[in-house]
XYZ file of C-alpha atoms in Angstrom:
435
model
C -10.617 20.175 -24.912
C -10.946 23.383 -26.901
C -11.385 26.812 -25.358
C -15.046 26.817 -26.362
C -15.728 23.730 -24.273
C -14.135 25.433 -21.294
C -16.435 28.454 -21.798
C -19.453 26.177 -22.042
C -19.279 25.478 -18.320
C -17.482 28.627 -17.199
C -20.251 29.509 -14.745
C -20.469 26.051 -13.232
C -16.876 24.840 -13.430
C -16.120 25.486 -9.765
C -19.228 23.567 -8.764
C -18.360 20.678 -11.059
C -14.833 20.377 -9.684
C -15.957 20.696 -6.066
C -18.735 18.148 -6.426
C -16.513 15.780 -8.399
C -13.904 15.820 -5.657
C -16.579 15.209 -3.036
C -17.951 12.223 -4.930
C -14.468 10.858 -5.463
C -14.016 10.865 -1.699
C -17.400 9.347 -0.920
C -17.710 6.970 -3.867
C -16.580 3.408 -4.294
C -13.216 4.294 -5.824
C -11.726 7.028 -3.680
C -8.213 8.178 -4.537
C -7.753 10.961 -1.941
C -4.567 11.655 -3.831
C -4.257 15.358 -3.167
C -3.251 14.933 0.455
C 0.161 14.039 1.755
C -1.195 10.892 3.312
C -2.761 7.837 1.802
C -5.546 8.037 4.395
C -9.116 8.086 3.120
C -12.509 8.766 4.725
C -13.344 6.137 7.323
C -16.748 5.572 5.818
C -15.323 4.167 2.595
C -14.391 0.530 2.097
C -10.748 0.608 1.043
C -7.571 -1.356 1.471
C -5.175 1.403 2.507
C -1.480 1.946 1.942
C -1.094 3.320 5.472
C 2.050 1.680 6.876
C 3.521 4.275 9.242
C 7.032 5.382 8.324
C 7.587 6.008 12.044
C 7.564 2.218 12.576
C 11.030 2.166 11.028
C 12.298 4.228 13.952
C 11.248 1.579 16.492
C 14.601 -0.111 15.870
C 16.278 3.141 16.854
C 14.074 3.473 19.928
C 14.925 -0.064 21.054
C 18.622 0.811 20.835
C 18.214 3.562 23.425
C 18.877 1.088 26.223
C 22.615 1.468 25.621
C 23.192 3.516 28.839
C 21.919 0.586 30.938
C 24.222 -1.874 29.170
C 27.289 0.312 28.668
C 27.346 1.739 32.213
C 26.349 -1.485 33.912
C 28.248 -0.651 37.089
C 27.940 0.543 40.661
C 28.007 3.432 41.422
C 26.177 4.716 38.350
C 27.475 8.040 36.960
C 24.989 10.925 37.049
C 25.199 11.484 33.286
C 24.440 7.775 32.757
C 21.311 8.083 34.933
C 20.141 11.031 32.832
C 20.693 9.057 29.629
C 18.860 6.057 31.113
C 15.875 8.237 31.958
C 15.761 9.776 28.494
C 16.301 6.472 26.678
C 13.819 4.489 28.759
C 11.201 7.235 28.523
C 11.539 7.441 24.727
C 11.131 3.664 24.440
C 7.954 3.694 26.511
C 6.555 6.550 24.395
C 7.493 4.703 21.192
C 5.011 1.991 22.141
C 2.231 4.267 20.860
C 3.681 4.074 17.328
C 3.494 0.291 17.241
C 0.007 0.238 18.773
C -1.322 2.775 16.265
C 0.162 0.916 13.295
C -1.346 -2.340 14.590
C -4.731 -0.619 14.743
C -4.410 0.499 11.108
C -3.277 -2.993 10.073
C -6.240 -4.606 11.847
C -8.593 -2.360 9.856
C -6.984 -3.602 6.649
C -7.286 -7.200 7.848
C -11.030 -6.735 8.440
C -11.386 -5.346 4.910
C -9.412 -8.227 3.379
C -11.348 -10.905 5.274
C -14.642 -9.399 4.129
C -13.353 -9.217 0.557
C -12.134 -12.810 0.712
C -15.557 -13.994 1.848
C -17.217 -12.188 -1.081
C -14.728 -13.640 -3.580
C -15.222 -17.176 -2.275
C -18.990 -16.770 -2.615
C -18.551 -15.640 -6.217
C -16.268 -18.570 -6.960
C -18.807 -21.009 -5.507
C -21.700 -19.463 -7.446
C -22.556 -21.585 -10.484
C -24.260 -18.652 -12.221
C -21.280 -16.310 -11.838
C -20.447 -14.663 -15.186
C -17.011 -13.448 -14.052
C -13.750 -15.008 -15.199
C -13.040 -17.686 -12.578
C -9.300 -17.492 -13.218
C -9.502 -13.777 -12.431
C -11.389 -14.489 -9.199
C -8.699 -16.974 -8.180
C -6.053 -14.354 -8.988
C -7.877 -11.921 -6.699
C -7.925 -14.557 -3.949
C -4.195 -15.144 -4.398
C -3.490 -11.425 -4.107
C -5.799 -11.205 -1.095
C -3.795 -14.021 0.540
C -0.542 -12.147 -0.061
C -1.998 -8.930 1.352
C -3.359 -10.731 4.422
C 0.012 -12.357 5.040
C 1.772 -9.043 4.656
C -0.560 -7.299 7.107
C -0.294 -10.123 9.661
C 3.443 -10.870 9.423
C 5.133 -7.772 8.032
C 3.038 -5.384 10.127
C 1.152 -6.845 13.080
C 3.814 -9.403 14.053
C 6.584 -6.809 13.694
C 4.617 -4.148 15.572
C 3.837 -6.600 18.372
C 7.459 -7.754 18.678
C 8.869 -4.239 18.647
C 6.210 -2.884 21.009
C 6.672 -5.620 23.611
C 10.451 -5.290 23.327
C 10.230 -1.513 23.713
C 8.122 -1.900 26.859
C 10.358 -4.524 28.484
C 13.664 -2.935 27.501
C 12.379 0.549 28.342
C 11.250 -0.604 31.777
C 14.607 -2.291 32.348
C 16.460 0.865 31.301
C 14.457 3.012 33.721
C 14.983 0.489 36.519
C 18.732 0.620 35.881
C 18.720 4.122 37.364
C 18.359 2.419 40.776
C 20.848 -0.287 39.960
C 22.424 0.166 43.393
C 19.591 -2.032 44.725
C 20.603 -5.667 44.119
C 17.129 -6.985 43.197
C 16.432 -4.045 40.880
C 19.864 -4.517 39.287
C 19.136 -8.169 38.423
C 15.646 -7.506 37.060
C 16.925 -4.549 35.041
C 19.644 -6.672 33.460
C 17.102 -9.320 32.475
C 14.564 -6.882 31.007
C 17.083 -4.819 29.051
C 18.989 -7.959 28.086
C 17.956 -11.347 26.755
C 14.343 -11.278 28.008
C 13.513 -7.927 26.426
C 15.127 -8.852 23.110
C 13.922 -12.472 22.907
C 11.027 -11.771 20.528
C 13.185 -10.396 17.717
C 14.839 -13.741 16.779
C 11.375 -15.353 16.723
C 10.087 -12.628 14.417
C 13.200 -12.913 12.230
C 12.481 -16.624 11.719
C 8.842 -15.969 10.767
C 9.903 -13.136 8.500
C 12.476 -15.332 6.740
C 9.768 -17.879 5.900
C 7.363 -15.194 4.738
C 9.997 -13.335 2.709
C 10.911 -16.615 1.021
C 7.268 -17.077 0.046
C 7.079 -13.496 -1.266
C 10.243 -13.936 -3.332
C 9.112 -17.295 -4.753
C 5.655 -15.964 -5.589
C 7.180 -13.037 -7.463
C 9.482 -15.428 -9.359
C 6.476 -17.472 -10.526
C 4.822 -14.273 -11.728
C 7.988 -13.382 -13.625
C 8.101 -16.783 -15.330
C 4.452 -16.500 -16.404
C 4.996 -12.968 -17.708
C 7.976 -14.053 -19.808
C 5.973 -16.903 -21.327
C 3.200 -14.443 -22.238
C 5.516 -11.860 -23.824
C 4.141 -12.517 -27.303
C 0.632 -11.574 -26.199
C 1.452 -8.634 -23.937
C 3.968 -6.635 -25.924
C 7.419 -5.511 -24.829
C 6.330 -2.352 -22.984
C 3.789 -4.078 -20.752
C 6.133 -7.014 -20.134
C 8.841 -4.573 -19.035
C 6.461 -2.868 -16.586
C 5.203 -6.158 -15.130
C 8.727 -7.558 -14.783
C 9.781 -4.335 -13.089
C 7.162 -4.852 -10.409
C 8.253 -8.476 -9.949
C 11.835 -7.357 -9.335
C 10.678 -4.709 -6.862
C 8.856 -7.374 -4.833
C 11.915 -9.613 -4.851
C 14.236 -6.792 -3.792
C 11.887 -5.844 -0.980
C 11.579 -9.430 0.277
C 15.358 -9.945 0.372
C 16.056 -6.567 1.980
C 13.390 -7.089 4.641
C 14.648 -10.569 5.525
C 18.253 -9.353 5.852
C 17.159 -6.371 7.949
C 15.146 -8.578 10.318
C 18.064 -10.964 10.865
C 20.580 -8.154 11.422
C 18.185 -6.600 13.945
C 17.765 -9.916 15.761
C 21.511 -10.573 15.900
C 22.320 -7.021 16.970
C 19.661 -7.087 19.691
C 20.996 -10.285 21.227
C 24.612 -9.063 21.127
C 23.690 -5.683 22.623
C 22.129 -7.486 25.582
C 25.638 -7.986 27.000
C 28.094 -6.131 24.724
C 28.207 -2.584 23.383
C 29.396 -3.902 19.997
C 25.812 -4.985 19.347
C 24.808 -1.359 18.826
C 27.278 -1.129 15.945
C 25.470 -4.083 14.348
C 22.102 -2.380 14.931
C 23.102 0.778 13.033
C 22.667 -0.682 9.507
C 19.452 -2.445 10.543
C 17.945 0.892 11.594
C 18.753 2.381 8.184
C 17.512 -0.781 6.459
C 14.214 -0.811 8.354
C 13.399 2.800 7.504
C 14.448 2.277 3.878
C 12.238 -0.825 3.494
C 9.193 1.024 4.783
C 9.761 4.020 2.508
C 10.340 1.669 -0.438
C 7.066 -0.127 0.240
C 5.076 3.071 0.667
C 6.423 4.720 -2.492
C 7.072 1.787 -4.855
C 4.886 -1.213 -3.962
C 2.000 -0.294 -1.674
C -1.383 0.873 -2.934
C -4.795 2.030 -1.792
C -7.614 0.226 -3.596
C -11.263 -0.708 -3.470
C -12.492 -4.284 -3.131
C -11.699 -6.624 -6.018
C -15.389 -7.481 -6.598
C -15.970 -3.781 -7.370
C -13.730 -4.226 -10.392
C -14.375 -7.724 -11.694
C -18.175 -7.603 -11.238
C -18.649 -4.031 -12.459
C -19.665 -5.521 -15.808
C -19.388 -8.900 -17.552
C -16.143 -9.378 -19.412
C -13.967 -7.081 -17.292
C -10.782 -6.522 -19.324
C -7.830 -6.190 -16.965
C -5.449 -5.380 -19.820
C -7.544 -2.547 -21.199
C -7.978 -1.172 -17.674
C -4.261 -1.408 -16.906
C -3.292 0.398 -20.109
C -5.905 3.098 -19.433
C -4.529 3.631 -15.910
C -0.991 3.983 -17.265
C -2.098 6.542 -19.851
C -4.143 8.528 -17.329
C -1.262 8.570 -14.833
C 1.100 9.868 -17.493
C -1.402 12.531 -18.556
C -2.019 13.837 -15.030
C 1.720 13.975 -14.315
C 2.290 15.959 -17.536
C -0.528 18.482 -17.015
C 1.975 21.199 -16.153
C 3.976 20.787 -19.365
C 1.329 19.730 -21.900
C -1.997 21.566 -21.716
C -3.553 19.384 -24.427
C -2.703 16.029 -22.840
C -6.214 15.620 -21.377
C -7.713 16.301 -24.793
C -5.455 13.618 -26.262
C -6.469 11.126 -23.560
C -10.190 11.593 -24.280
C -9.797 11.988 -28.059
C -11.035 8.466 -28.841
C -14.071 8.760 -26.532
C -15.711 12.053 -27.521
C -18.310 10.845 -30.000
C -20.968 10.461 -27.276
C -21.519 10.676 -23.540
C -21.953 6.880 -23.468
C -18.451 6.488 -24.878
C -17.064 8.867 -22.261
C -18.932 7.022 -19.531
C -17.501 3.688 -20.682
C -13.968 5.099 -20.547
C -14.529 6.631 -17.095
C -15.850 3.254 -15.958
C -12.594 1.683 -17.126
C -10.714 4.194 -14.957
C -12.930 3.432 -11.961
C -14.357 6.977 -11.992
C -17.794 6.253 -13.439
C -19.587 6.850 -10.136
C -18.176 10.378 -9.820
C -18.754 11.068 -13.525
C -22.452 10.163 -13.294
C -22.849 12.022 -9.992
C -21.647 15.308 -11.480
C -24.398 15.001 -14.089
C -27.034 14.495 -11.385
C -25.713 17.483 -9.432
C -25.801 19.754 -12.479
C -29.346 18.732 -13.382
C -30.482 19.521 -9.836
C -28.772 22.940 -10.018
C -30.191 23.785 -13.467
C -33.532 25.609 -13.185
C -34.798 23.973 -16.368
C -33.644 20.512 -15.346
C -31.930 19.977 -18.708
C -29.308 17.223 -19.089
C -25.720 18.195 -19.731
C -24.439 18.618 -23.256
C -21.599 16.562 -24.743
C -19.230 19.499 -24.162
C -20.253 19.576 -20.503
C -19.778 15.815 -20.256
C -16.276 16.143 -21.687
C -15.465 18.896 -19.212
C -16.852 16.784 -16.362
C -14.660 13.883 -17.431
C -11.622 16.164 -17.400
C -12.595 17.478 -13.963
C -12.934 13.927 -12.600
C -9.518 12.933 -13.924
C -7.807 16.079 -12.631
C -9.478 15.821 -9.217
C -8.436 12.206 -8.779
C -4.743 13.035 -9.150
C -1.708 11.044 -10.247
C -1.524 9.049 -7.022
C -4.926 7.480 -7.629
C -3.904 6.184 -11.051
C -0.463 5.126 -9.824
C -1.925 3.090 -6.954
C -4.418 1.376 -9.229
C -1.633 0.684 -11.713
C 0.373 -1.091 -8.973
C -2.695 -3.057 -7.908
C -3.564 -4.121 -11.456
C 0.035 -5.065 -12.278
C 0.164 -7.434 -9.324
C -3.261 -8.835 -10.178
C -2.139 -9.322 -13.793
C 0.937 -11.265 -12.674
C -1.238 -13.539 -10.559
C -3.725 -14.025 -13.389
C -1.011 -15.015 -15.868
C 0.435 -17.462 -13.330
C -2.949 -19.113 -12.756
C -3.669 -19.270 -16.487
C -0.285 -20.901 -17.078
C -0.840 -23.435 -14.284
C -4.307 -24.292 -15.592
C -3.197 -24.434 -19.216
C -5.450 -21.559 -20.246
C -4.100 -20.144 -23.487
C -7.151 -18.813 -25.280
C -7.798 -16.081 -22.721
C -4.461 -14.365 -22.944
C -4.902 -10.931 -24.521
C -3.608 -10.098 -27.931
C -1.273 -7.142 -27.877
C -2.843 -3.823 -28.780
C -0.257 -1.358 -30.097
C 0.138 1.818 -28.093
C-alpha cells in the first residue's frame, strides 16, 4: 500500500483494526494468534491445538514414589518420610493436570464427532456439488484426529492420572509402613498395581503409532507420484510434513514403551528410575514437537469445502504459505503486504475473493459494515479503504493463524492425493502454477 492509502483511513484506522480483530475472534475462522496460547473463545466452533505441555511432566510426577521403593524398610528414616510426603502429595496434585487435559480433549472430540456427522451427510447427499474425494479426505483426517484425541490424549491422561492417584496414595501410606497391613497395601499401590496401566497403554499406543506411521507413508507415496503436477517446492513441503508425522509416531511409541518398562522395574528396583529418566525427556519433547510442528487450530472442514463450489485446495494452500511468509517478514519488509495484494487490487470483489481464499472473508466484510454504520453519510468504503481493511485483517490474524491453516491444508492435501490415487482419479490433480 502507498502512503496515500494509509492517509485515506487515518482517522478510522484504529477502529478498523480493533473491529477486525474482534470479528476474527468471533467469526467462523478465528486465529487468536496474538496470544501465547492456542486457546480461542469458547463460543466459537474450533478444533483446538490445546494439548497441555504440563502433561509431559506426569511421567516425572509418577517417578516421585522413589522414596517408598528405595527406603522400603522398617524403621523408616525421618528424611525418607519427608520425601514420601512431598512425592505423594505432588502426585496427587498432578492428577488435576491429567483431568484438565482430558476435559480439553473431550471438547475436541465433541467438535470432531459433530463435524464427522456433517461430512457424512454431505457425502450421502446426491445433490452435493462438492468434490466427493475431498469430502472423503476430510473424513480420513477427521478419523486420524479422533484417534489422536482418544488414544494419544484421553487414554494417556487416564492411564497417567489413575497411576498418579494409586502410586501417590501408596507413597503417602508408606509413611506409616511400620503397620504391617499398611506396609503391604502401600507396596501394592506404589508397585505393580499402580503401574499396571502403563503397559496396557503402551500396547495401544504401539498399534496407533503404527497406523499413524503407515498412513503418513501412504501420503508420501501419493505425493511422490503427483510430483509432476505439484511442483518441486510444494512436494518438498508436503513430504516434510509426512516425515514429521513419521518421526512423531516412532518417538511416541518408543517413549511409551520405555515408560512402561521403567515403571514396572521401578516397582521393585531403584534401577527403574534410571530407565524412566529418558522417557520423561522424551514425553516432554514429543508434546512440544506436536504443539509447535504438527498441531493446528482450525474451523470445521465443511466451512472450507462448502464455502463455494469448486473449492481449490491448492490455491488456498499456496495463498496461506504466501500470507504466512508476508506476516513473518513485516518487520524487515514494509512493502510485503503490498506485494501480497498486488494481484487483487483492481476491485473490491477481487480483494474479497482473495480474503475468502485466506478464510478471512467474514472479517473483511464485517469491517465494511462497521465503517458504513460509523459514517454519518452511510457511504460505502472506497477501494483504498478496502485495501487497507484487507491489510488490517491479515495483520490482525497473525502468522500463527496462517501457519496452523497451512499445517491443516497440507495434511488434507496428502489425504486427498492418496484417495485420488486409490480411486484412479487423474484428471483432478492440479497443474503446477509457477510461484
